[in-house]
N, CA and C of each residue as an Amber inpcrd file, in Angstrom:
protein
   255
  36.1140000 -51.8450000 -62.7150000  34.7630000 -52.5470000 -62.6450000
  34.3520000 -53.6280000 -61.6290000  35.7830000 -54.1150000 -61.3280000
  35.2680000 -55.3220000 -60.0300000  34.2970000 -54.5030000 -59.0040000
  34.3800000 -53.1730000 -58.8110000  33.6760000 -52.8450000 -57.5410000
  31.9960000 -52.6440000 -57.6300000  31.7050000 -52.8160000 -59.0290000
  30.1780000 -52.7460000 -59.4870000  29.4860000 -53.2840000 -58.5600000
  29.5380000 -54.6810000 -58.0880000  28.6690000 -55.4630000 -56.9940000
  28.7360000 -54.6950000 -55.8430000  29.8530000 -54.5610000 -55.3020000
  29.9300000 -53.7160000 -53.9450000  29.1450000 -52.3080000 -53.8160000
  28.9120000 -51.7080000 -54.9950000  28.4730000 -50.7360000 -55.1070000
  26.8000000 -51.0990000 -55.1700000  26.6280000 -51.8710000 -55.7750000
  25.0090000 -52.4910000 -55.7490000  24.5870000 -52.8520000 -54.4650000
  25.4950000 -53.6550000 -53.8060000  25.2850000 -54.0850000 -52.4120000
  25.0460000 -52.7250000 -51.4600000  26.0820000 -51.7600000 -51.5260000
  25.9630000 -50.6700000 -50.7280000  24.4970000 -50.0720000 -50.9130000
  24.2570000 -49.9900000 -52.1730000  22.6670000 -49.1480000 -52.5380000
  21.4500000 -50.1220000 -51.8940000  21.8080000 -51.3050000 -51.3690000
  20.6610000 -51.9240000 -50.8040000  20.6220000 -52.1530000 -49.3590000
  21.6480000 -51.2060000 -48.8450000  21.6590000 -51.2670000 -47.4930000
  20.4150000 -50.5060000 -46.7600000  20.1490000 -51.0810000 -45.5640000
  18.9230000 -50.6420000 -44.9850000  19.1820000 -49.2750000 -44.2920000
  20.3790000 -48.7440000 -43.8770000  20.8540000 -47.7360000 -43.0460000
  21.9800000 -46.9320000 -43.6990000  22.1390000 -45.9810000 -43.8210000
  23.0410000 -45.0090000 -44.2670000  23.1420000 -43.8960000 -43.3810000
  24.4690000 -43.5350000 -42.8830000  24.4690000 -42.3460000 -41.8680000
  25.4240000 -41.3300000 -43.1260000  24.5800000 -40.1050000 -43.3110000
  25.5130000 -39.1730000 -44.1960000  25.4290000 -37.9270000 -43.7000000
  26.2050000 -36.9180000 -43.9510000  26.4490000 -35.4210000 -43.5590000
  26.5790000 -34.5230000 -44.8110000  26.1210000 -33.4600000 -44.7420000
  26.1170000 -32.4880000 -45.9230000  28.0160000 -32.4410000 -46.0600000
  28.3590000 -32.2710000 -47.4390000  29.5870000 -31.7870000 -47.5010000
  29.9380000 -30.5040000 -46.6120000  31.5180000 -30.3970000 -46.3610000
  31.9110000 -29.3730000 -45.5480000  31.4610000 -29.4310000 -44.0910000
  30.7100000 -30.6570000 -43.5130000  30.4880000 -30.8240000 -42.2060000
  32.0050000 -30.8900000 -41.4940000  32.1560000 -30.0510000 -40.2940000
  33.2630000 -30.1250000 -39.6340000  33.8730000 -31.5450000 -39.0430000
  34.8700000 -31.6760000 -39.1810000  35.7480000 -33.0060000 -38.8140000
  35.2490000 -33.3790000 -37.5190000  35.3190000 -32.6170000 -36.5260000
  34.6990000 -33.2900000 -35.2460000  33.3930000 -33.5030000 -35.1750000
  32.3980000 -33.0520000 -35.8750000  31.1750000 -33.6400000 -35.9390000
  31.2140000 -35.1190000 -36.9100000  31.8960000 -35.0460000 -37.8910000
  32.0710000 -36.2220000 -38.5870000  32.6340000 -37.4850000 -37.5340000
  33.7830000 -37.1770000 -36.6390000  34.1660000 -38.0470000 -36.0700000
  33.0930000 -38.3610000 -35.1140000  32.2560000 -37.4670000 -34.5820000
  31.2430000 -37.9250000 -33.3550000  30.0840000 -38.7110000 -34.1910000
  30.0270000 -38.6940000 -35.3990000  28.7380000 -39.2820000 -35.8460000
  29.6870000 -40.7280000 -36.0830000  30.9240000 -40.6870000 -36.7000000
  31.1090000 -41.8910000 -36.9720000  31.3620000 -42.8780000 -35.7250000
  31.6340000 -42.1650000 -34.7530000  31.8830000 -42.9870000 -33.2760000
  30.7390000 -43.5270000 -32.7750000  29.6430000 -42.4810000 -33.0990000
  28.3380000 -43.0160000 -32.4130000  27.6890000 -44.1520000 -33.3490000
  27.8710000 -44.1120000 -34.4840000  27.5170000 -45.3230000 -35.3550000
  27.9560000 -46.3920000 -35.1060000  29.3410000 -46.4700000 -34.8650000
  30.3790000 -47.5020000 -34.6120000  29.4930000 -48.1690000 -33.2310000
  29.6680000 -47.3000000 -32.1760000  28.7770000 -47.6490000 -31.0900000
  27.4670000 -48.5570000 -31.0070000  26.6030000 -47.6760000 -31.9000000
  25.3750000 -48.2020000 -32.2300000  25.1770000 -49.8910000 -32.7930000
  25.9510000 -49.8470000 -33.8350000  25.7330000 -51.3360000 -34.3950000
  26.8090000 -52.3060000 -33.6960000  27.5560000 -52.0160000 -32.7270000
  28.2210000 -52.6750000 -32.0190000  27.3520000 -53.3120000 -30.4650000
  26.1960000 -52.3920000 -30.3460000  25.3950000 -52.7310000 -29.2200000
  25.0040000 -54.0970000 -29.2680000  25.2220000 -54.7320000 -28.1150000
  24.5880000 -56.1910000 -28.1190000  22.9370000 -56.2400000 -28.3360000
  22.3380000 -55.2690000 -27.5910000  20.7790000 -55.2700000 -27.7360000
  20.3620000 -55.1210000 -29.2720000  21.1140000 -54.1190000 -29.9880000
  21.0310000 -54.1400000 -31.3940000  21.0140000 -55.2810000 -32.3290000
  22.2940000 -55.7220000 -31.9230000  22.7120000 -57.0180000 -32.5530000
  21.7630000 -58.2560000 -32.4300000  20.9210000 -58.4400000 -31.1320000
  20.0800000 -59.1900000 -31.0670000  18.9560000 -59.0910000 -31.6700000
  18.5530000 -57.5220000 -31.7480000  17.2350000 -57.4970000 -32.3660000
  17.5460000 -58.0690000 -33.9330000  18.8010000 -57.3620000 -34.3910000
  18.6980000 -57.9160000 -35.5960000  18.7580000 -59.5740000 -36.0630000
  19.5050000 -60.3150000 -35.0080000  19.4980000 -61.7800000 -35.0830000
  17.9070000 -62.1110000 -34.8620000  17.3750000 -61.6360000 -34.0260000
  15.7060000 -62.1680000 -33.7280000  14.8580000 -61.8780000 -35.1150000
  15.1060000 -60.7480000 -35.8990000  14.3100000 -60.3660000 -36.9250000
  15.2390000 -61.1560000 -38.5330000  16.0930000 -61.8550000 -38.0680000
  16.7210000 -62.5500000 -39.2160000  17.1910000 -61.7960000 -39.9630000
  17.8250000 -60.7040000 -39.7190000  18.1760000 -59.6030000 -40.4720000
  19.7310000 -59.3390000 -40.5230000  20.2320000 -59.7260000 -41.5200000
  21.9170000 -59.9420000 -41.6730000  22.4930000 -58.5700000 -41.5880000
  23.6420000 -58.6200000 -40.8440000  24.3430000 -57.1400000 -40.7350000
  25.9360000 -57.3990000 -40.8610000  26.5830000 -56.4340000 -41.6140000
  27.8010000 -56.4460000 -42.1240000  28.0570000 -54.6190000 -42.2060000
  28.0990000 -54.2720000 -41.1200000  28.1960000 -52.6390000 -41.3400000
  29.8110000 -52.5250000 -41.7600000  29.9510000 -51.3640000 -42.4790000
  31.3700000 -51.0340000 -42.8140000  31.8990000 -50.0750000 -41.9590000
  33.2870000 -49.9230000 -41.9110000  33.8910000 -48.9040000 -41.0320000
  34.2080000 -47.6760000 -42.0670000  34.5030000 -46.7300000 -41.3140000
  34.6910000 -45.4030000 -42.4160000  35.7010000 -45.6270000 -43.2840000
  36.8910000 -46.4660000 -43.0420000  38.0010000 -46.4510000 -43.9380000
  37.4050000 -47.2680000 -45.0590000  36.6690000 -48.5650000 -45.0050000
  36.2430000 -49.4840000 -45.9780000  35.2500000 -48.4720000 -46.9140000
  34.3170000 -47.8570000 -46.2650000  33.3540000 -47.1530000 -47.1380000
  33.8950000 -46.1170000 -47.6740000  35.1510000 -45.4520000 -47.2420000
  35.5550000 -44.4230000 -48.2360000  36.4250000 -45.0240000 -49.4670000
  36.9450000 -46.0490000 -49.1300000  37.5610000 -46.6540000 -50.1070000
  36.4880000 -47.4500000 -51.3610000  35.3530000 -47.6420000 -50.7860000
  34.2410000 -48.3520000 -51.7850000  33.7680000 -46.9180000 -52.5260000
  33.6270000 -45.8630000 -52.0700000  33.1780000 -44.6000000 -52.4370000
  34.0850000 -44.1730000 -53.6370000  35.3870000 -43.9790000 -53.2650000
  36.3960000 -43.6420000 -54.1550000  36.3470000 -44.8670000 -55.4760000
  36.3680000 -46.1390000 -55.3460000  36.3650000 -47.1200000 -56.3960000
  35.1410000 -46.7060000 -56.9590000  33.9600000 -46.5870000 -56.5080000
  32.6310000 -46.4160000 -57.5290000  32.9820000 -45.0990000 -58.1970000
  33.4660000 -44.1020000 -57.6820000  33.8120000 -42.8230000 -58.3490000
  34.5880000 -43.2660000 -59.5900000  35.6870000 -44.0530000 -59.4360000
  36.6360000 -44.2030000 -60.3690000  36.0530000 -44.9740000 -61.4940000
  35.4090000 -45.9390000 -61.1920000  34.5200000 -46.9790000 -62.0330000
  33.6640000 -45.9670000 -62.8890000  32.8980000 -44.9610000 -62.3180000
  31.7030000 -44.4270000 -63.1400000  32.6720000 -43.1640000 -64.1240000
  33.9380000 -43.2580000 -63.8940000  34.7120000 -42.1400000 -64.8850000
  34.6220000 -42.6200000 -66.0140000  34.6950000 -43.9450000 -66.3650000
  34.7350000 -44.5060000 -67.4720000  33.8300000 -44.1040000 -68.4010000
  32.5790000 -43.5700000 -67.9970000  31.2610000 -43.0120000 -68.8520000
  31.3160000 -41.8640000 -69.0450000  32.5960000 -41.0650000 -68.3460000
  32.3110000 -39.5500000 -68.4480000  32.4820000 -39.0570000 -70.1020000
  33.1810000 -39.6160000 -70.7360000  33.3030000 -39.2050000 -72.2230000
  32.3070000 -39.5630000 -72.9840000  31.8040000 -40.6150000 -72.9130000
  30.4320000 -41.0080000 -73.4310000  29.2760000 -40.0410000 -72.9080000
  29.2480000 -39.7110000 -71.8880000  28.1030000 -39.0240000 -71.5130000
  28.1380000 -37.6520000 -71.7040000  29.3940000 -37.1220000 -72.0640000
  29.7420000 -35.8180000 -72.9310000  29.3090000 -35.5460000 -74.2640000
  29.7090000 -36.8620000 -74.9980000  29.2730000 -37.0650000 -76.4280000
  27.6810000 -37.0640000 -76.4810000  26.9140000 -37.4090000 -75.6420000
  25.5960000 -37.6340000 -75.7810000  24.9490000 -36.2210000 -75.2390000
  25.8130000 -35.3210000 -74.8050000  25.2040000 -33.9280000 -74.5790000
  25.0480000 -33.0210000 -75.8060000
C-alpha cells in the first residue's frame, strides 16, 4: 500500500511516453534515450523554470519499479473483484 501515493503522483504527470506491448527492444531503447535527452536539455529545463513548472522525470528503472509495485498493490483487490462478478 505504500506505493499508492506514488501511483497517484504518476497519474498526475503532464507527459507520459508509452509504446504498445511487444514493441521491439531496440525501439524501446531509442525512445528511452530520446526521452532522457529531451528532459535533460537545458532549453527545455529553462522553459519549465520560466513557466514555474516543477520537473522530476523518472528514469526507466524507477518507472518499471513503480509499475510493478502498483500492480502488486492492486492484486489485493483481485479476490474482492472476483466475488462481485
